[in-house]
Short mmCIF file of C-alpha atoms in Angstrom, two decimals:
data_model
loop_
_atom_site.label_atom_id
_atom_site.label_comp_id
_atom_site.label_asym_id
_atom_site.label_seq_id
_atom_site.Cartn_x
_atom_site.Cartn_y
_atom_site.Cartn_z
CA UNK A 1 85.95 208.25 104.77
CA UNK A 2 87.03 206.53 108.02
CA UNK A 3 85.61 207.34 111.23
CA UNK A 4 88.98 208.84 112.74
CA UNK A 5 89.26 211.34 109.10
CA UNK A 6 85.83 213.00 110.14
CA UNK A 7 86.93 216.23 111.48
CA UNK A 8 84.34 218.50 112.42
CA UNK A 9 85.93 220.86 115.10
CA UNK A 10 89.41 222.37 114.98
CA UNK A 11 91.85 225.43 116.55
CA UNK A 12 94.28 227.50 114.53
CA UNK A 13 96.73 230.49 114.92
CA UNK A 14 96.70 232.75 112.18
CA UNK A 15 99.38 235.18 111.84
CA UNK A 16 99.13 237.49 108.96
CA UNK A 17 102.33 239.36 107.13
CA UNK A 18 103.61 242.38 108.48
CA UNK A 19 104.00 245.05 106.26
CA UNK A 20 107.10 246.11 104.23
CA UNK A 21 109.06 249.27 105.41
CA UNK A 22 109.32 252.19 103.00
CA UNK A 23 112.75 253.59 101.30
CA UNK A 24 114.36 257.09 101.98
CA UNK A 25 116.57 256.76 98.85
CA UNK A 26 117.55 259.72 97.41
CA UNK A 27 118.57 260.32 93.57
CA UNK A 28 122.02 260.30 92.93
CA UNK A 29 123.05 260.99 89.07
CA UNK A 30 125.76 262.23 87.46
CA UNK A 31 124.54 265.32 86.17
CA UNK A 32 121.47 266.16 88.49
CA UNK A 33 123.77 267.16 91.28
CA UNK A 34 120.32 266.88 93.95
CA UNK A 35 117.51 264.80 92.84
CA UNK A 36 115.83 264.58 95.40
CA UNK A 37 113.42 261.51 97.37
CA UNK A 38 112.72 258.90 95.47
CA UNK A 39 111.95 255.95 97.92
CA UNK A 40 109.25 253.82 97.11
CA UNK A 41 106.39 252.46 99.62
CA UNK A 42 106.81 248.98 101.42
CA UNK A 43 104.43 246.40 100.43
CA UNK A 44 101.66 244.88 101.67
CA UNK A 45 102.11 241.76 103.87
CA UNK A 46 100.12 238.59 102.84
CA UNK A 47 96.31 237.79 104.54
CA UNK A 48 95.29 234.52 105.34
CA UNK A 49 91.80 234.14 104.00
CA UNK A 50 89.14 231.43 104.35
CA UNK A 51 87.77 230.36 101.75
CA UNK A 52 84.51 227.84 100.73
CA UNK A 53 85.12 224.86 98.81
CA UNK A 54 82.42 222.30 98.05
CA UNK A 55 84.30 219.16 97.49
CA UNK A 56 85.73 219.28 101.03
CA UNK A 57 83.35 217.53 104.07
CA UNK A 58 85.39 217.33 106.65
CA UNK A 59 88.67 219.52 108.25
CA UNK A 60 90.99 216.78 108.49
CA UNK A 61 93.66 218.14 106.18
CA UNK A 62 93.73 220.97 108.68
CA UNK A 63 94.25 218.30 111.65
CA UNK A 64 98.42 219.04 111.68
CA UNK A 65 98.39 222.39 110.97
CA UNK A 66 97.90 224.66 113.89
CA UNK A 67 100.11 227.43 113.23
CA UNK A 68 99.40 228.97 109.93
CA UNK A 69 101.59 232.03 108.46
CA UNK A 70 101.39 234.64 105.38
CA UNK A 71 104.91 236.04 104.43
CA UNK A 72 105.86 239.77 105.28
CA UNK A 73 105.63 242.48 102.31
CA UNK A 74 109.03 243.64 100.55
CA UNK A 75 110.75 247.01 101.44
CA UNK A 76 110.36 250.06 99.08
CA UNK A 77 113.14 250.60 96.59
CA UNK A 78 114.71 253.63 94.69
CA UNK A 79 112.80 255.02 91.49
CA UNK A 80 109.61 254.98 93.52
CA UNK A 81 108.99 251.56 93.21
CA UNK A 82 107.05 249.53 95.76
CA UNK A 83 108.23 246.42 97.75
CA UNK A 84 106.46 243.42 96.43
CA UNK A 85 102.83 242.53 98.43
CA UNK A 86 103.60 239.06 100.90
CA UNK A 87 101.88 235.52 99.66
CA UNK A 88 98.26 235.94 100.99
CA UNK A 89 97.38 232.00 102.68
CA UNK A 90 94.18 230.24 101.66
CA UNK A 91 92.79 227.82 103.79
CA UNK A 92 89.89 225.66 102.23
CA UNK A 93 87.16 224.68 104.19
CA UNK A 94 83.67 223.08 104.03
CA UNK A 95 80.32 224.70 103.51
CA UNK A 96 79.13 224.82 106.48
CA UNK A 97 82.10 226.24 108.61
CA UNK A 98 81.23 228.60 111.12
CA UNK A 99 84.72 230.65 112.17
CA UNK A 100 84.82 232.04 115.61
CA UNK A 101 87.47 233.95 117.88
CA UNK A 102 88.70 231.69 120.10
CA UNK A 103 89.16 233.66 122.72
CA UNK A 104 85.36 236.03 122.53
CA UNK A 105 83.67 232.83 120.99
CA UNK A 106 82.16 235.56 118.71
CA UNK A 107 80.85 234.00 115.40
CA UNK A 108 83.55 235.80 112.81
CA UNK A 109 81.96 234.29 109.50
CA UNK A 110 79.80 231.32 108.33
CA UNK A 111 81.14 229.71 104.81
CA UNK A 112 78.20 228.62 103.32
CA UNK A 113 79.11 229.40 99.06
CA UNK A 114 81.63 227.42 97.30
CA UNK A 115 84.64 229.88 96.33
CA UNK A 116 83.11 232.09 99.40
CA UNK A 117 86.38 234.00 101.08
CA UNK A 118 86.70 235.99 104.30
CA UNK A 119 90.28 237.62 105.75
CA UNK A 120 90.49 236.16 109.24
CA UNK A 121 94.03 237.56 109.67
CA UNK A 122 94.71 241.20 107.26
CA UNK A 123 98.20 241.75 106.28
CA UNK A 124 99.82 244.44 107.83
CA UNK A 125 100.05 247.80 105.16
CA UNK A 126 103.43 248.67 103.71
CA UNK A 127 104.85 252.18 104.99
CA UNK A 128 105.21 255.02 102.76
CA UNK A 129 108.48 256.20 101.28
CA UNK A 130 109.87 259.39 101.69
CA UNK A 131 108.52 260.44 97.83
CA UNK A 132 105.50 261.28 99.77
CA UNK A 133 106.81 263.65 102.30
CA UNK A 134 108.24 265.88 99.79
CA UNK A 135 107.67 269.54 100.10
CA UNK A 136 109.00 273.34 99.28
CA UNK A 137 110.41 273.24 102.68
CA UNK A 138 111.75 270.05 103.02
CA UNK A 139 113.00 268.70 99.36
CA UNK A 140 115.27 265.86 101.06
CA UNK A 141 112.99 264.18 103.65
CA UNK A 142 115.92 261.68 105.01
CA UNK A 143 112.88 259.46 106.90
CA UNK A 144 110.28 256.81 105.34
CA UNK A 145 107.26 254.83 107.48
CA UNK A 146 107.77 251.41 108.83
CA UNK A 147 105.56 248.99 107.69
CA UNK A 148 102.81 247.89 109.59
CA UNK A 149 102.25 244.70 111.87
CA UNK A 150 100.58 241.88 110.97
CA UNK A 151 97.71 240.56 112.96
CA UNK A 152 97.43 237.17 115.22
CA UNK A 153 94.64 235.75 115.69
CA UNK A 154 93.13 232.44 117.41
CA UNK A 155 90.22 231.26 115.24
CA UNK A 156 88.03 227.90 115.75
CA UNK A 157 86.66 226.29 113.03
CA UNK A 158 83.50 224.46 113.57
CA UNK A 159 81.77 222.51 110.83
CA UNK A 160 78.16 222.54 110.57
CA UNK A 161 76.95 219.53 107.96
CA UNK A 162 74.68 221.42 104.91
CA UNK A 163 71.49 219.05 104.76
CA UNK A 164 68.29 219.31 104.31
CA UNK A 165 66.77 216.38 106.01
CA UNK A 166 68.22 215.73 109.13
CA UNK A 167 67.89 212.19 110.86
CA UNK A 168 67.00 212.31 114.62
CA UNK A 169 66.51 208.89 116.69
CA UNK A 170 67.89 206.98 119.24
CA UNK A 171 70.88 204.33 118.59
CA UNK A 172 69.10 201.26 116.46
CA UNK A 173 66.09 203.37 115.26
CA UNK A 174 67.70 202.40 112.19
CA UNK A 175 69.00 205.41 110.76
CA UNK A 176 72.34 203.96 109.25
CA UNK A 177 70.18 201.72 107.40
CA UNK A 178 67.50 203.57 105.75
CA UNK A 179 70.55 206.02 104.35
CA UNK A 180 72.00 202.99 103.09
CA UNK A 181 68.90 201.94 101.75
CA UNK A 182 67.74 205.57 100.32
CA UNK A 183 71.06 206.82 99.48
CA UNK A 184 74.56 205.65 97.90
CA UNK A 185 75.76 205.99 101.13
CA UNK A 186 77.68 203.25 102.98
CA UNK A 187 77.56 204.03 106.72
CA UNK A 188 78.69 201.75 109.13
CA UNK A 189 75.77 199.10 110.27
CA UNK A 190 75.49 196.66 112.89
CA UNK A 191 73.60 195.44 115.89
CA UNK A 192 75.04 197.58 119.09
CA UNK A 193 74.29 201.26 119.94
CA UNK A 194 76.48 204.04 118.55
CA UNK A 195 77.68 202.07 115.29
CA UNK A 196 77.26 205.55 114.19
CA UNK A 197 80.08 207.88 115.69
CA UNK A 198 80.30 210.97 112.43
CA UNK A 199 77.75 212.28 110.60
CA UNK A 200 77.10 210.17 107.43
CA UNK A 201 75.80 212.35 104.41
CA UNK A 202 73.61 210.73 101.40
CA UNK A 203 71.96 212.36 98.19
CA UNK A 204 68.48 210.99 97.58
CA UNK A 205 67.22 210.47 93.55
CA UNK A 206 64.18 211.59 93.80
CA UNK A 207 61.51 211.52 90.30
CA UNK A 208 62.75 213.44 87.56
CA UNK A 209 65.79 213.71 88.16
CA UNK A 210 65.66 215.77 91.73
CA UNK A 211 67.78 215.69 94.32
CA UNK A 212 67.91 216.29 98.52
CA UNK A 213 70.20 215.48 100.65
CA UNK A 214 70.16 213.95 104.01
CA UNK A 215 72.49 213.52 106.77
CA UNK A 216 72.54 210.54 109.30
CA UNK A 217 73.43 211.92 113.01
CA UNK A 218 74.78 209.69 115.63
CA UNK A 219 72.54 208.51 117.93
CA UNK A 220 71.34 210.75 120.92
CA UNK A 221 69.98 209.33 124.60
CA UNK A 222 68.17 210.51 127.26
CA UNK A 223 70.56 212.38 129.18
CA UNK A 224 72.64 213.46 126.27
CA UNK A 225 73.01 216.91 128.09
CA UNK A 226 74.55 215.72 130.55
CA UNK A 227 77.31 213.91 128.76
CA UNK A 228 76.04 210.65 127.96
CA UNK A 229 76.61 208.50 125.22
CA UNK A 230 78.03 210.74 122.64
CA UNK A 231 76.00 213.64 123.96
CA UNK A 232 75.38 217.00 122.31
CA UNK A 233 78.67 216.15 120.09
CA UNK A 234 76.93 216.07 116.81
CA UNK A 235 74.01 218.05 117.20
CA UNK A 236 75.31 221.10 115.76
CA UNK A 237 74.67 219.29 112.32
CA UNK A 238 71.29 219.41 112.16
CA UNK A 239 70.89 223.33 113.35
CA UNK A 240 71.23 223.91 108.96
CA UNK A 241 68.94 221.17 108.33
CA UNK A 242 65.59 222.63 106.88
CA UNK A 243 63.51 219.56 108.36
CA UNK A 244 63.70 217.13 110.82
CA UNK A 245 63.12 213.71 110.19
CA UNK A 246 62.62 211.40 113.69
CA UNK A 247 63.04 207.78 113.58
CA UNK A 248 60.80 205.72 115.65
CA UNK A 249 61.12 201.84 115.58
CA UNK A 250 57.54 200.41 115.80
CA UNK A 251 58.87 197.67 118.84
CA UNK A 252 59.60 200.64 121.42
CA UNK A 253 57.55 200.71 124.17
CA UNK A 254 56.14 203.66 124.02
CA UNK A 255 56.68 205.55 120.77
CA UNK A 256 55.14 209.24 122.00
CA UNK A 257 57.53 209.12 124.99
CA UNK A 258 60.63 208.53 122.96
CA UNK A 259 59.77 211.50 120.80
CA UNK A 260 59.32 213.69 123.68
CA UNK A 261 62.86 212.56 124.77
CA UNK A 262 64.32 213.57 121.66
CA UNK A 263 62.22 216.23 121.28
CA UNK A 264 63.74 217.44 124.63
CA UNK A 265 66.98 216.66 124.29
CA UNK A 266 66.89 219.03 121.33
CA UNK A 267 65.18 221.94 123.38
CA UNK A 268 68.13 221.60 126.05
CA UNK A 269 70.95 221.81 123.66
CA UNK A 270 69.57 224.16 121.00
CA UNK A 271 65.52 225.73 121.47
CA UNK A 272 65.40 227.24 118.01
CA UNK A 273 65.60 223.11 116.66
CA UNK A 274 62.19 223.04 118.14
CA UNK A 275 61.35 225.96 115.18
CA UNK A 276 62.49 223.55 112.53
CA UNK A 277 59.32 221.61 110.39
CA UNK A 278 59.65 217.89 111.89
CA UNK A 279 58.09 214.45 110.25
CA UNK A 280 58.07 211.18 111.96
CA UNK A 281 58.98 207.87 110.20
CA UNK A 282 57.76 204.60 112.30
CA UNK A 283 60.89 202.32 111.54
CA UNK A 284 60.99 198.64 111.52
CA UNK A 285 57.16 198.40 110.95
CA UNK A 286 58.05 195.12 108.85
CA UNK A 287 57.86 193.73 112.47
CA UNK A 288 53.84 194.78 112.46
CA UNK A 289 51.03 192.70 110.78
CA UNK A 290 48.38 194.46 108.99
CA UNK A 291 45.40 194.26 111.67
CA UNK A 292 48.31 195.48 114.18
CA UNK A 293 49.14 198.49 112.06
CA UNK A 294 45.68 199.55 111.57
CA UNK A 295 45.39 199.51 115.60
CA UNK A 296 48.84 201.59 115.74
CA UNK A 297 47.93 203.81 113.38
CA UNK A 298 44.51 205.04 114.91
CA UNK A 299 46.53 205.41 118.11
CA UNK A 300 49.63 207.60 116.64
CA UNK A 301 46.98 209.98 115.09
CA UNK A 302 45.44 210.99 118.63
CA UNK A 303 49.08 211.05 120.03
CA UNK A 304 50.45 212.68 117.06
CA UNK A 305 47.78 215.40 116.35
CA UNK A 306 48.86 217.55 113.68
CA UNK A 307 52.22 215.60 113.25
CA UNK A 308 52.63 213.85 109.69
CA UNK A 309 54.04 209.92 109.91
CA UNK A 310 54.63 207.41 107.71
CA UNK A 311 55.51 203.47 108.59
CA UNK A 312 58.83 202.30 106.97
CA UNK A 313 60.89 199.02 106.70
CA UNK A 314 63.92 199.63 105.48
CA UNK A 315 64.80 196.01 105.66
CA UNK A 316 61.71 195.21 103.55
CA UNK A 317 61.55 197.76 101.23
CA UNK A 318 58.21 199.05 102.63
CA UNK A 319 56.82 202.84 102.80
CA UNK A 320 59.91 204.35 101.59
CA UNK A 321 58.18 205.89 98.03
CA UNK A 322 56.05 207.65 100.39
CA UNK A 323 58.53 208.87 102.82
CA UNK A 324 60.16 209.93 99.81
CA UNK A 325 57.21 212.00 98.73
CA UNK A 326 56.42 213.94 102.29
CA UNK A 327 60.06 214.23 102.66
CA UNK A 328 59.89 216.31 98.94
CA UNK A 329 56.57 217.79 99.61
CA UNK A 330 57.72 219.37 102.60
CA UNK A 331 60.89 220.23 100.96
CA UNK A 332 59.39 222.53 98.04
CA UNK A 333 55.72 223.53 100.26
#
């Protein structure tokens, strides 16, 4: 998927089918001179409903459509019978999609079950015909409902990635390429900050025959929260990740004080992030020699109390078994 098909935030109009009017037909045959009502009730105009599917990731193929209709229900006809219901709309979308009114900003439904379906828009309700406002003092009710409006709506659709290892670190901590390296994924890689600009997801084959599935998010920076870089974009990917994994590369100057950054950057745009169980992965520790890593180890355990950490090289193939494993344990503890 290209960079510019990764859709993750989107505005629609919904406008639901308005009901079908009822009939006031009355019987007319040849040898029962006064029948009586026998108009049938409108039908039922069509809903537009939501619905989960998993093999969608993104809400590009919703990109051109902005205005989205259900058809109106059919008008009642004679011998009681009822106008035909209007073509309910189905709009697939992602697990993950949260679906707000525009206008409140009021969280409507989250879609987080593949076939999962919710009526943003309900079809209007056929009227009644006037078979049903027969009575011993008025046999030949002339008069039927109308059917019932439809409803329009303003809905935004906001995609929240389903992970369960999210990957927190600056641009260049290497994220991209431990995916690549852990995953079948194929994000973009090179040497400049914010190669990464969508969410890259990867499944991780894990011993006997397990699975988990992590999701590369584009760089933050300091300052994020106030608009730099790519700011706060992405970051409502990682608010359905069950852990957080933060990417460190062992030549930063000071590795504590980047953490806090990110650490705060998440606090400012989300506090409940701060809830979520965190690991830290020292990235690029190819670049240490052994006597060196001893020293940095002993160091990260005083600055990290409490905090589990692992060194990885992605590059060299080093420590990634054992991310693997406190990734899992803290999975399934």
């Amino acid at each position: 998927m290209t960079e510019g098909n990764f859709v993750d935030y989107i505005k629609i109009h919904l406008a639901s089918g308005k009901g079908g009017k009822g009939s006031t037909h009355l019987r007319r045959e040849k040898y029962i001179p006064k029948g009586g009502p026998d108009g049938g009730d409108g039908g039922r105009g069509g809903h537009i409903i939501i619905k989960g599917n998993k093999n969608l990731w993104t809400l590009f193929h919703l990109k051109f459509k902005r205005h989205i209709k259900a058809t109106h229900g059919g008008d009642g006809g004679k011998q009681t019978s009822t106008g035909a219901d209007g073509q309910d709309q189905f709009i697939e979308v992602p697990l993950g999609t949260v679906i707000r009114d525009t206008k409140t900003n009021k969280v409507l439904k989250e879609i987080t079950e593949d076939g999962e379906a919710f009526i943003a828009a309900e079809g209007g309700k056929g009227g009644k015909g006037n078979a049903h406002f027969k009575t011993s003092t008025n046999q030949t009710p002339r008069y039927a409902q109308p059917g019932i409006d439809g409803q329009e709506v303003d809905v935004t659709l906001e995609l929240k990635i389903l992970a369960d290892v999210g990957l927190v670190g600056f641009p260049n901590s290497g994220k991209s390429t431990l995916l690549s390296v852990i995953t079948a994924a194929k994000p973009k890689i090179a040497d400049y900050e914010f190669t990464t600009l969508k969410p890259n997801l990867g499944i991780v084959k894990y011993r006997d025959m397990k699975t988990f599935v992590v999701a590369d998010i584009p760089g933050i920076i300091e300052g994020a929260a106030e608009g730099r870089g790519l700011g706060h974009r992405f970051l409502r990917h990682i608010e359905r990740n069950s852990t957080l994994l933060f990417l460190i590369p062992a030549d930063a100057k000071d590795l504590r004080k980047e953490y806090d950054i990110l650490l705060d950057e998440l606090r400012r745009y989300n506090p409940e992030l701060l809830d979520k169980d965190r690991l830290i992965a020292i990235s690029k520790s190819d670049l240490l020699d052994e006597e060196l890593k001893t020293e940095l180890n002993q160091e990260l355990e005083q600055k990290f109390k409490g905090m589990k950490f692992v060194f990885i090289s992605s590059v060299a193939q080093q420590g990634l078994e054992e991310l693997k494993d406190m990734l899992w344990v803290n999975l399934n503890q």
